[in-house]
Tab-separated table of C-alpha atoms in Angstrom:
chain	number	residue	atom	x	y	z
A	4	UNK	CA	177.836	119.615	8.157
A	5	UNK	CA	180.596	117.710	6.402
A	6	UNK	CA	179.575	114.494	5.393
A	7	UNK	CA	181.376	111.205	7.147
A	8	UNK	CA	182.120	108.444	5.384
A	9	UNK	CA	181.712	104.771	7.263
A	10	UNK	CA	185.026	102.521	7.353
A	11	UNK	CA	184.120	99.724	5.161
A	12	UNK	CA	183.577	96.230	6.633
A	13	UNK	CA	184.239	92.645	4.974
A	14	UNK	CA	181.404	90.835	4.245
A	15	UNK	CA	180.975	86.879	4.423
A	16	UNK	CA	180.755	85.009	1.226
A	17	UNK	CA	180.505	81.412	1.830
A	18	UNK	CA	183.401	80.780	3.381
A	19	UNK	CA	185.576	83.405	2.492
A	20	UNK	CA	185.392	87.333	3.555
A	21	UNK	CA	185.383	89.844	0.921
A	22	UNK	CA	187.141	93.114	1.554
A	23	UNK	CA	186.698	96.079	-0.810
A	24	UNK	CA	187.546	99.763	-0.615
A	25	UNK	CA	186.966	102.849	-2.964
A	26	UNK	CA	190.488	104.841	-3.499
A	27	UNK	CA	190.848	108.614	-4.365
A	28	UNK	CA	190.657	108.027	-7.952
A	29	UNK	CA	187.456	106.402	-7.602
A	30	UNK	CA	188.872	102.535	-8.409
A	31	UNK	CA	187.002	99.919	-6.221
A	32	UNK	CA	189.701	97.326	-5.077
A	33	UNK	CA	188.336	94.152	-3.544
A	34	UNK	CA	189.850	90.936	-2.177
A	35	UNK	CA	188.911	87.490	-0.592
A	36	UNK	CA	190.022	86.499	2.680
A	37	UNK	CA	189.873	83.494	4.685
A	38	UNK	CA	189.217	85.292	8.142
A	39	UNK	CA	187.740	88.580	8.937
A	40	UNK	CA	190.744	89.750	10.792
A	41	UNK	CA	192.730	89.444	7.715
A	42	UNK	CA	190.041	91.143	5.490
A	43	UNK	CA	189.667	94.006	7.954
A	44	UNK	CA	193.502	94.664	8.118
A	45	UNK	CA	193.770	94.764	4.268
A	46	UNK	CA	191.106	97.364	4.203
A	47	UNK	CA	192.844	99.494	6.824
A	48	UNK	CA	196.252	99.193	5.001
A	49	UNK	CA	194.066	100.389	1.826
A	50	UNK	CA	192.446	103.443	3.941
A	51	UNK	CA	196.052	104.481	4.762
A	52	UNK	CA	197.053	104.276	1.352
A	53	UNK	CA	194.103	106.288	0.301
A	54	UNK	CA	194.953	109.275	2.974
A	55	UNK	CA	198.342	109.496	2.610
A	56	UNK	CA	198.383	109.461	-1.041
A	57	UNK	CA	201.133	107.001	-1.082
A	58	UNK	CA	200.613	103.604	-2.422
A	59	UNK	CA	202.483	100.946	-0.733
A	60	UNK	CA	204.790	98.582	-2.512
A	61	UNK	CA	203.659	94.763	-3.333
A	62	UNK	CA	200.395	94.051	-1.915
A	63	UNK	CA	201.643	95.693	1.906
A	64	UNK	CA	203.039	93.771	4.954
A	65	UNK	CA	200.028	91.758	5.471
A	66	UNK	CA	199.761	89.997	2.295
A	67	UNK	CA	203.232	89.819	1.491
A	68	UNK	CA	206.028	86.828	2.367
A	69	UNK	CA	209.213	87.386	3.502
A	70	UNK	CA	210.452	85.761	0.573
A	71	UNK	CA	208.890	88.098	-1.856
A	72	UNK	CA	209.874	90.957	0.238
A	73	UNK	CA	213.552	90.005	-0.224
A	74	UNK	CA	212.786	89.332	-3.878
A	75	UNK	CA	211.739	93.103	-4.476
A	76	UNK	CA	214.712	94.186	-2.098
A	77	UNK	CA	217.213	92.170	-4.075
A	78	UNK	CA	215.556	93.755	-7.397
A	79	UNK	CA	215.722	97.516	-5.791
A	80	UNK	CA	218.631	97.466	-3.289
A	81	UNK	CA	220.821	94.587	-3.403
A	82	UNK	CA	221.565	94.715	-7.108
A	83	UNK	CA	223.355	98.333	-6.185
A	84	UNK	CA	225.674	97.150	-3.609
A	85	UNK	CA	229.474	96.055	-3.756
A	86	UNK	CA	228.684	92.831	-2.229
A	87	UNK	CA	225.602	92.029	-4.118
A	88	UNK	CA	226.644	88.629	-4.499
A	89	UNK	CA	227.262	87.353	-1.191
A	90	UNK	CA	224.055	88.905	0.081
A	91	UNK	CA	222.266	87.152	-2.925
A	92	UNK	CA	223.389	83.945	-1.485
A	93	UNK	CA	221.834	84.690	1.243
A	94	UNK	CA	218.474	85.917	-0.129
A	95	UNK	CA	218.302	82.969	-2.225
A	96	UNK	CA	218.054	80.686	0.750
A	97	UNK	CA	214.813	81.997	1.497
A	98	UNK	CA	213.641	82.367	-2.207
A	99	UNK	CA	214.403	78.260	-2.300
A	100	UNK	CA	212.752	77.829	1.035
A	101	UNK	CA	209.055	79.218	-0.169
A	102	UNK	CA	209.461	77.837	-3.852
A	103	UNK	CA	210.673	80.977	-5.578
A	104	UNK	CA	213.264	80.827	-8.304
A	105	UNK	CA	216.822	82.146	-7.004
A	106	UNK	CA	218.421	85.087	-8.338
A	107	UNK	CA	222.018	85.751	-9.926
A	108	UNK	CA	224.055	88.856	-11.319
A	109	UNK	CA	224.705	88.754	-15.115
A	110	UNK	CA	227.260	90.890	-16.898
A	111	UNK	CA	225.970	91.842	-20.365
A	112	UNK	CA	228.923	92.973	-23.286
A	113	UNK	CA	228.332	96.332	-22.298
A	114	UNK	CA	229.547	95.769	-18.939
A	115	UNK	CA	226.134	96.378	-17.537
A	116	UNK	CA	225.123	94.414	-14.473
A	117	UNK	CA	221.910	92.792	-14.210
A	118	UNK	CA	219.437	90.520	-11.852
A	119	UNK	CA	218.315	87.139	-13.607
A	120	UNK	CA	216.650	84.044	-12.603
A	121	UNK	CA	219.053	81.281	-11.876
A	122	UNK	CA	219.107	78.083	-14.012
A	123	UNK	CA	219.217	75.428	-11.541
A	124	UNK	CA	216.805	73.255	-13.085
A	125	UNK	CA	219.322	70.170	-13.147
A	126	UNK	CA	220.155	68.086	-10.088
A	127	UNK	CA	223.991	68.339	-10.868
A	128	UNK	CA	224.187	71.863	-10.758
A	129	UNK	CA	226.938	73.040	-8.910
A	130	UNK	CA	224.386	75.563	-7.007
A	131	UNK	CA	222.306	72.326	-6.347
A	132	UNK	CA	224.956	70.569	-4.749
A	133	UNK	CA	226.415	73.107	-2.751
A	134	UNK	CA	222.701	73.733	-1.438
A	135	UNK	CA	222.547	69.762	-0.664
A	136	UNK	CA	225.617	69.846	1.576
A	137	UNK	CA	224.598	73.027	3.493
A	138	UNK	CA	221.177	71.583	4.048
A	139	UNK	CA	222.474	68.229	5.432
A	140	UNK	CA	224.657	70.359	7.900
A	141	UNK	CA	222.206	72.794	9.344
A	142	UNK	CA	218.579	71.239	8.847
A	143	UNK	CA	217.465	73.168	11.677
A	144	UNK	CA	218.824	76.533	10.325
A	145	UNK	CA	217.109	75.758	6.900
A	146	UNK	CA	213.713	75.033	8.700
A	147	UNK	CA	213.686	78.388	10.610
A	148	UNK	CA	214.388	79.984	7.250
A	149	UNK	CA	211.209	77.935	5.617
A	150	UNK	CA	208.920	79.265	8.316
A	151	UNK	CA	210.058	82.710	8.002
A	152	UNK	CA	210.290	82.659	4.055
A	153	UNK	CA	206.538	81.640	3.753
A	154	UNK	CA	205.478	84.011	7.054
A	155	UNK	CA	203.739	87.486	6.093
A	156	UNK	CA	206.004	90.096	7.124
A	157	UNK	CA	203.652	91.571	9.509
A	158	UNK	CA	203.575	88.294	11.179
A	159	UNK	CA	207.172	88.087	12.126
A	160	UNK	CA	207.663	88.541	15.904
A	161	UNK	CA	211.052	89.338	17.759
A	162	UNK	CA	210.609	85.919	19.030
A	163	UNK	CA	210.691	84.291	15.993
A	164	UNK	CA	213.813	86.218	15.179
A	165	UNK	CA	215.216	85.078	18.737
A	166	UNK	CA	214.289	81.610	17.880
A	167	UNK	CA	216.219	81.821	14.584
A	168	UNK	CA	219.167	82.972	16.547
A	169	UNK	CA	219.330	80.600	19.100
A	170	UNK	CA	219.131	77.420	16.435
A	171	UNK	CA	222.132	79.480	14.239
A	172	UNK	CA	224.231	79.391	17.302
A	173	UNK	CA	223.492	75.633	18.344
A	174	UNK	CA	223.954	74.806	14.832
A	175	UNK	CA	227.838	76.366	15.199
A	176	UNK	CA	227.430	79.200	12.918
A	177	UNK	CA	229.622	82.276	13.744
A	178	UNK	CA	228.699	85.131	15.136
A	179	UNK	CA	230.070	86.976	12.140
A	180	UNK	CA	227.595	84.980	10.016
A	181	UNK	CA	224.581	85.565	12.319
A	182	UNK	CA	225.288	89.176	12.453
A	183	UNK	CA	225.078	89.258	8.211
A	184	UNK	CA	222.006	87.126	8.469
A	185	UNK	CA	220.196	89.670	10.881
A	186	UNK	CA	221.936	92.943	8.946
A	187	UNK	CA	220.014	91.516	5.859
A	188	UNK	CA	216.402	91.186	7.892
A	189	UNK	CA	217.187	94.128	9.695
A	190	UNK	CA	217.543	96.413	6.486
A	191	UNK	CA	215.022	95.007	4.630
A	192	UNK	CA	212.551	96.216	7.233
A	193	UNK	CA	213.909	99.373	7.678
A	194	UNK	CA	213.571	99.618	3.703
A	195	UNK	CA	210.088	98.633	3.789
A	196	UNK	CA	209.008	101.262	6.845
A	197	UNK	CA	210.854	104.366	4.835
A	198	UNK	CA	210.350	103.741	0.862
A	199	UNK	CA	207.845	100.919	0.525
A	200	UNK	CA	205.310	103.063	2.586
A	201	UNK	CA	204.687	100.159	5.000
A	202	UNK	CA	204.916	102.821	8.006
A	203	UNK	CA	202.911	100.248	10.508
A	204	UNK	CA	205.572	97.697	10.297
A	205	UNK	CA	207.841	97.303	13.223
A	206	UNK	CA	211.192	95.558	12.989
A	207	UNK	CA	211.700	92.563	14.671
A	208	UNK	CA	215.215	92.492	14.727
A	209	UNK	CA	215.134	95.481	16.771
A	210	UNK	CA	216.953	94.712	20.455
A	211	UNK	CA	218.210	91.418	19.318
A	212	UNK	CA	222.141	91.413	20.501
A	213	UNK	CA	224.568	89.448	18.723
A	214	UNK	CA	228.213	89.460	20.129
A	215	UNK	CA	230.623	90.544	17.382
A	216	UNK	CA	232.461	87.997	15.503
A	217	UNK	CA	236.097	87.069	16.549
A	218	UNK	CA	238.760	88.249	14.458
A	219	UNK	CA	240.238	85.481	12.026
A	220	UNK	CA	244.052	84.626	12.606
A	221	UNK	CA	245.683	83.181	9.747
A	222	UNK	CA	249.291	81.770	9.601
A	223	UNK	CA	250.856	80.340	6.250
A	224	UNK	CA	254.028	78.715	5.944
A	225	UNK	CA	256.004	79.095	3.281
A	226	UNK	CA	255.665	75.089	2.356
A	227	UNK	CA	252.113	75.510	2.752
A	228	UNK	CA	252.485	78.694	0.568
A	229	UNK	CA	254.216	76.896	-2.652
A	230	UNK	CA	251.850	73.923	-1.913
A	231	UNK	CA	248.832	75.753	-2.706
A	232	UNK	CA	249.967	77.138	-5.956
A	233	UNK	CA	251.598	74.019	-6.848
A	234	UNK	CA	247.683	72.051	-6.540
A	235	UNK	CA	245.955	75.280	-8.141
A	236	UNK	CA	247.891	75.121	-10.907
A	237	UNK	CA	246.964	71.280	-11.222
A	238	UNK	CA	243.531	72.305	-10.705
A	239	UNK	CA	240.976	71.958	-14.056
A	240	UNK	CA	240.046	75.781	-13.616
A	241	UNK	CA	242.908	77.420	-15.530
A	242	UNK	CA	242.425	80.478	-13.588
A	243	UNK	CA	242.705	79.127	-10.212
A	244	UNK	CA	246.426	79.026	-9.890
A	245	UNK	CA	246.366	82.877	-10.642
A	246	UNK	CA	243.674	84.064	-8.249
A	247	UNK	CA	245.636	82.354	-5.614
A	248	UNK	CA	248.950	84.037	-6.125
A	249	UNK	CA	247.178	87.123	-6.722
A	250	UNK	CA	245.188	87.015	-3.504
A	251	UNK	CA	248.390	86.454	-1.764
A	252	UNK	CA	250.595	88.896	-3.426
A	253	UNK	CA	248.013	91.765	-3.560
A	254	UNK	CA	245.449	90.966	-0.721
A	255	UNK	CA	242.686	92.044	-3.232
A	256	UNK	CA	239.335	90.594	-2.193
A	257	UNK	CA	237.530	87.629	-4.207
A	258	UNK	CA	234.841	89.976	-5.582
A	259	UNK	CA	237.381	92.683	-6.509
A	260	UNK	CA	239.846	90.522	-8.437
A	261	UNK	CA	236.901	88.969	-10.363
A	262	UNK	CA	235.856	92.310	-11.313
A	263	UNK	CA	239.113	92.880	-12.886
A	264	UNK	CA	239.547	94.727	-16.426
A	265	UNK	CA	242.519	94.887	-17.887
A	266	UNK	CA	242.272	98.617	-18.292
A	267	UNK	CA	242.619	99.018	-14.410
A	268	UNK	CA	245.842	97.839	-14.304
A	269	UNK	CA	249.006	99.588	-15.266
A	270	UNK	CA	251.967	97.124	-15.558
A	271	UNK	CA	254.500	99.609	-16.063
A	272	UNK	CA	254.032	101.747	-12.947
A	273	UNK	CA	253.016	98.720	-11.120
A	274	UNK	CA	249.671	100.346	-9.900
A	275	UNK	CA	245.881	99.033	-9.947
A	276	UNK	CA	243.340	101.640	-10.067
A	277	UNK	CA	239.931	100.298	-8.764
A	278	UNK	CA	236.429	100.664	-7.356
A	279	UNK	CA	237.331	98.650	-3.815
A	280	UNK	CA	234.972	97.799	-0.990
A	281	UNK	CA	236.113	101.139	0.619
A	282	UNK	CA	235.765	103.178	-2.218
A	283	UNK	CA	238.225	103.997	-5.089
A	284	UNK	CA	241.815	103.427	-4.735
A	285	UNK	CA	245.178	103.343	-6.455
A	286	UNK	CA	247.194	99.723	-4.970
A	287	UNK	CA	250.346	99.227	-5.671
A	288	UNK	CA	251.463	95.901	-7.034
A	289	UNK	CA	254.600	93.633	-6.076
A	290	UNK	CA	256.787	92.152	-8.585
A	291	UNK	CA	255.448	88.823	-8.510
A	292	UNK	CA	252.111	90.216	-8.960
A	293	UNK	CA	252.960	92.200	-12.213
A	294	UNK	CA	254.904	88.845	-13.638
A	295	UNK	CA	251.714	86.709	-12.566
A	296	UNK	CA	249.663	89.413	-14.361
A	297	UNK	CA	252.120	89.997	-17.231
A	298	UNK	CA	251.771	85.925	-17.758
A	299	UNK	CA	248.136	85.831	-17.388
A	300	UNK	CA	247.517	88.466	-20.013
A	301	UNK	CA	249.950	86.742	-22.487
A	302	UNK	CA	247.979	83.311	-21.875
A	303	UNK	CA	244.768	84.104	-21.792
A	304	UNK	CA	244.461	86.527	-24.984
A	305	UNK	CA	242.368	84.569	-26.760
A	306	UNK	CA	239.470	84.183	-24.306
A	307	UNK	CA	238.256	87.599	-25.848
A	308	UNK	CA	237.361	88.726	-22.339
A	309	UNK	CA	238.087	92.141	-20.824
A	310	UNK	CA	238.255	90.546	-17.590
A	311	UNK	CA	241.494	89.563	-16.007
A	312	UNK	CA	239.758	86.204	-14.295
A	313	UNK	CA	236.501	85.771	-16.437
A	314	UNK	CA	235.334	83.061	-13.806
A	315	UNK	CA	232.141	82.534	-11.950
A	316	UNK	CA	232.146	82.574	-8.255
A	317	UNK	CA	230.649	79.308	-7.861
A	318	UNK	CA	233.846	77.795	-10.026
A	319	UNK	CA	236.306	79.707	-7.965
A	320	UNK	CA	235.081	78.623	-4.919
A	321	UNK	CA	234.495	74.761	-5.533
A	322	UNK	CA	237.977	74.570	-7.499
A	323	UNK	CA	239.653	76.342	-4.499
A	324	UNK	CA	237.839	73.960	-2.016
A	325	UNK	CA	239.188	70.968	-3.689
A	326	UNK	CA	242.915	72.381	-3.631
A	327	UNK	CA	242.575	73.378	0.009
A	328	UNK	CA	241.444	69.757	1.122
A	329	UNK	CA	244.256	68.512	-0.916
A	330	UNK	CA	246.967	70.564	0.523
A	331	UNK	CA	245.459	69.324	4.201
A	332	UNK	CA	244.135	72.897	4.902
A	333	UNK	CA	240.111	72.411	5.125
A	334	UNK	CA	239.781	75.211	7.364
A	335	UNK	CA	241.633	77.768	4.987
A	336	UNK	CA	239.087	79.902	3.273
A	337	UNK	CA	239.939	81.929	0.442
A	338	UNK	CA	239.616	85.248	2.147
A	339	UNK	CA	242.258	84.351	4.591
A	340	UNK	CA	244.873	84.737	1.877
A	341	UNK	CA	243.921	88.307	2.081
A	342	UNK	CA	245.574	88.251	5.937
A	343	UNK	CA	249.192	87.070	4.389
A	344	UNK	CA	250.772	90.073	2.578
A	345	UNK	CA	250.091	93.071	5.268
A	346	UNK	CA	251.504	90.146	8.107
A	347	UNK	CA	254.581	89.981	6.600
A	348	UNK	CA	254.909	93.716	5.704
A	349	UNK	CA	254.012	94.480	9.360
A	350	UNK	CA	256.611	91.561	10.245
A	351	UNK	CA	259.055	93.494	8.233
A	352	UNK	CA	258.528	96.484	9.749
A	353	UNK	CA	256.656	98.567	7.559
A	354	UNK	CA	254.989	101.643	8.314
A	355	UNK	CA	251.461	101.126	8.883
A	356	UNK	CA	249.979	103.715	6.623
A	357	UNK	CA	251.798	101.920	3.446
A	358	UNK	CA	250.122	98.732	5.025
A	359	UNK	CA	246.689	101.073	4.720
A	360	UNK	CA	247.289	101.986	1.279
A	361	UNK	CA	248.608	98.215	0.190
A	362	UNK	CA	245.312	96.772	1.619
A	363	UNK	CA	243.274	100.128	-0.115
A	364	UNK	CA	241.454	100.796	3.442
A	365	UNK	CA	240.542	104.518	4.252
A	366	UNK	CA	241.894	104.512	7.724
A	367	UNK	CA	245.014	102.153	9.873
A	368	UNK	CA	242.083	101.083	12.272
A	369	UNK	CA	240.476	98.686	9.609
A	370	UNK	CA	244.143	97.261	8.212
A	371	UNK	CA	244.896	96.304	11.804
A	372	UNK	CA	242.361	93.587	11.503
A	373	UNK	CA	244.328	91.733	8.787
A	374	UNK	CA	247.921	91.910	10.404
A	375	UNK	CA	248.224	88.369	12.156
A	376	UNK	CA	251.646	88.674	14.255
A	377	UNK	CA	252.556	85.738	16.561
A	378	UNK	CA	253.982	85.713	20.003
A	379	UNK	CA	257.448	85.141	18.417
A	380	UNK	CA	257.008	88.026	16.507
A	381	UNK	CA	256.170	90.026	19.559
A	382	UNK	CA	259.358	88.323	21.588
A	383	UNK	CA	261.228	89.460	18.727
A	384	UNK	CA	260.548	92.713	18.478
A	385	UNK	CA	261.061	92.847	22.284
A	386	UNK	CA	264.507	91.540	22.462
A	387	UNK	CA	265.664	94.052	19.446
A	388	UNK	CA	264.287	96.886	21.411
A	389	UNK	CA	264.860	95.760	25.383
A	390	UNK	CA	267.845	93.238	25.150
A	391	UNK	CA	269.287	91.711	28.699
A	392	UNK	CA	270.369	94.682	31.150
A	393	UNK	CA	273.393	92.982	32.888
A	394	UNK	CA	273.496	96.510	34.913
A	395	UNK	CA	270.163	95.974	35.990
A	396	UNK	CA	270.282	92.581	36.679
A	397	UNK	CA	273.708	93.131	39.375
A	398	UNK	CA	271.637	95.068	41.256
A	399	UNK	CA	268.876	92.062	42.237
A	400	UNK	CA	269.869	89.799	45.126
A	401	UNK	CA	270.990	86.409	43.825
A	402	UNK	CA	270.128	84.527	47.147
A	403	UNK	CA	266.696	83.183	48.068
A	404	UNK	CA	264.078	85.226	49.098
A	405	UNK	CA	262.535	83.286	51.602
A	406	UNK	CA	261.576	85.862	54.229
A	407	UNK	CA	258.318	87.870	55.035
A	408	UNK	CA	257.952	91.443	56.398
A	409	UNK	CA	258.842	90.307	59.714
A	410	UNK	CA	262.205	89.036	58.707
A	411	UNK	CA	263.094	92.038	57.133
A	412	UNK	CA	262.217	94.197	59.927
A	413	UNK	CA	264.579	92.347	62.107
A	414	UNK	CA	267.376	92.261	59.842
A	415	UNK	CA	267.045	96.455	59.323
A	416	UNK	CA	266.323	97.253	63.226
A	417	UNK	CA	269.436	94.526	63.806
A	418	UNK	CA	271.649	96.947	61.368
A	419	UNK	CA	270.650	100.213	63.493
A	420	UNK	CA	272.161	98.207	66.958
A	421	UNK	CA	268.585	98.411	68.613
A	422	UNK	CA	268.219	95.914	71.368
A	423	UNK	CA	271.886	95.591	72.239
A	424	UNK	CA	273.151	95.327	75.821
A	425	UNK	CA	276.359	96.812	75.364
A	426	UNK	CA	275.264	99.943	74.045
A	427	UNK	CA	273.739	102.454	76.229
A	428	UNK	CA	269.862	102.994	74.314
A	429	UNK	CA	268.802	106.808	74.811
A	430	UNK	CA	265.221	107.496	75.896
A	431	UNK	CA	264.025	108.142	72.181
A	432	UNK	CA	265.393	104.495	71.561
A	433	UNK	CA	262.395	103.039	73.764
A	434	UNK	CA	260.061	102.582	70.984
A	435	UNK	CA	262.764	101.474	68.627
A	436	UNK	CA	263.778	98.456	71.354
A	437	UNK	CA	260.178	97.754	71.739
A	438	UNK	CA	259.550	97.447	67.972
A	439	UNK	CA	262.404	95.321	67.740
A	440	UNK	CA	261.239	93.138	70.670
A	441	UNK	CA	257.760	92.634	68.951
A	442	UNK	CA	259.407	91.853	65.307
A	443	UNK	CA	261.476	89.110	66.704
A	444	UNK	CA	258.650	87.336	68.531
A	445	UNK	CA	256.340	87.380	65.808
A	446	UNK	CA	259.278	86.249	63.736
A	447	UNK	CA	259.975	83.536	66.435
A	448	UNK	CA	256.238	82.522	66.136
A	449	UNK	CA	256.636	81.801	62.288
A	450	UNK	CA	259.991	79.653	62.926
A	451	UNK	CA	262.263	82.277	60.999
A	452	UNK	CA	264.214	83.047	64.362
A	453	UNK	CA	265.291	80.964	67.010
A	454	UNK	CA	265.680	82.877	70.555
A	455	UNK	CA	268.982	81.382	72.447
A	456	UNK	CA	269.332	81.514	76.326
A	457	UNK	CA	271.679	84.377	75.572
A	458	UNK	CA	268.961	87.033	74.967
A	459	UNK	CA	271.835	89.341	73.033
A	460	UNK	CA	271.606	86.436	70.276
A	461	UNK	CA	269.281	85.679	67.868
A	462	UNK	CA	269.209	83.165	65.071
A	463	UNK	CA	267.627	84.727	61.943
A	464	UNK	CA	266.579	82.147	59.170
A	465	UNK	CA	267.445	84.213	55.926
A	466	UNK	CA	267.652	81.469	53.118
A	467	UNK	CA	268.585	78.132	53.696
A	468	UNK	CA	270.776	77.975	57.034
A	469	UNK	CA	270.269	80.576	59.600
A	470	UNK	CA	273.205	82.723	60.344
A	471	UNK	CA	274.251	84.108	63.714
A	472	UNK	CA	274.058	87.971	64.583
A	473	UNK	CA	274.902	89.268	67.921
A	474	UNK	CA	272.769	92.153	69.110
């Protein structure tokens, strides 16, 4: 008979509980916990690892907080994403709330990207100033992030996520921002289940519904365009003006522009070859964009960098924020500049496939979100295609239309001569005569006709004054 092994049970040791498990290789693991349940759950996790032959990442979902899981997720998943910088910004909120060091991307001299701990020790560090400003605007959202960050992943429930979503909505975060926050957490839990051997972990973001974010509608006047460029040229950051012009003239994303290198740009053929969010693309450049790049290449040659815009995301963000506030456009975001070029192209009847190529999109459906035409554009297009048709207008009545169905029936029947005492009506016209009489009675009740002592005369109120017709 096969020998069966009893499941290990936690043992009381003073005020704590001791859990011990012998793994398949004979190694004996042990840990102490404050409660019996925590110790017993840990034993169950280790036994499942032993039986499956797969070792759970970190220390399993019951002993790994959400912040620790996100830090590991950033090192293994986020670092490979094209939008790594923006996602790190969201992850760092949880790391700071749990007292962990925030993370940042760094590129070495060989062009290799590394994930390192960001130095934010100084209170005057730009990151610290931005963090304090955001925390002051949304304290309840920060409190929810802190509670989730310090919670073991296995203890996070759907009710916690629902509460988090409600708080973000009450503090006026947009639906798009809320969906991005949930997308990060959802992908983390899915990766943990499939790649970290956390098979018993449930995804608490499942079945949490958030409405899609509305499309941004951007309109920049020519005077505002010039004002922004003028103020950007006066900014302390020497690369801001070029970044603004390139954003307006190329519709490139800020992350793509910051990663641009000179070997990706052919100024003679006016084409940018690079890896965008939609994949590899060859994007045509306007004459203004080419002249801006040529000027930038001549004036920044002493920087010794292969990057077209050797500036950090934080420095570019802070410089842009000051410029837009001075221009009187506090709601204008840098990413809104990407809408200007495709809108101008669409307004000038440029083919949608050309707009798609300019934006570097794979489909025209994706490109349409960046075209922001106003009502006047639609009216102008309608006037060009369908001008005023005088022939049609000549067929429409110019008299007031103050008549109902009863009036129209009286007029039609009177025109047929029905009900005249001077004509002999055929038996087949008896129904028509009765119908005319009923129509006259209904019209009289509504005040639209006025019977006279002469039953053969009916005053019909067509318009402002009644017309006299003899039946």
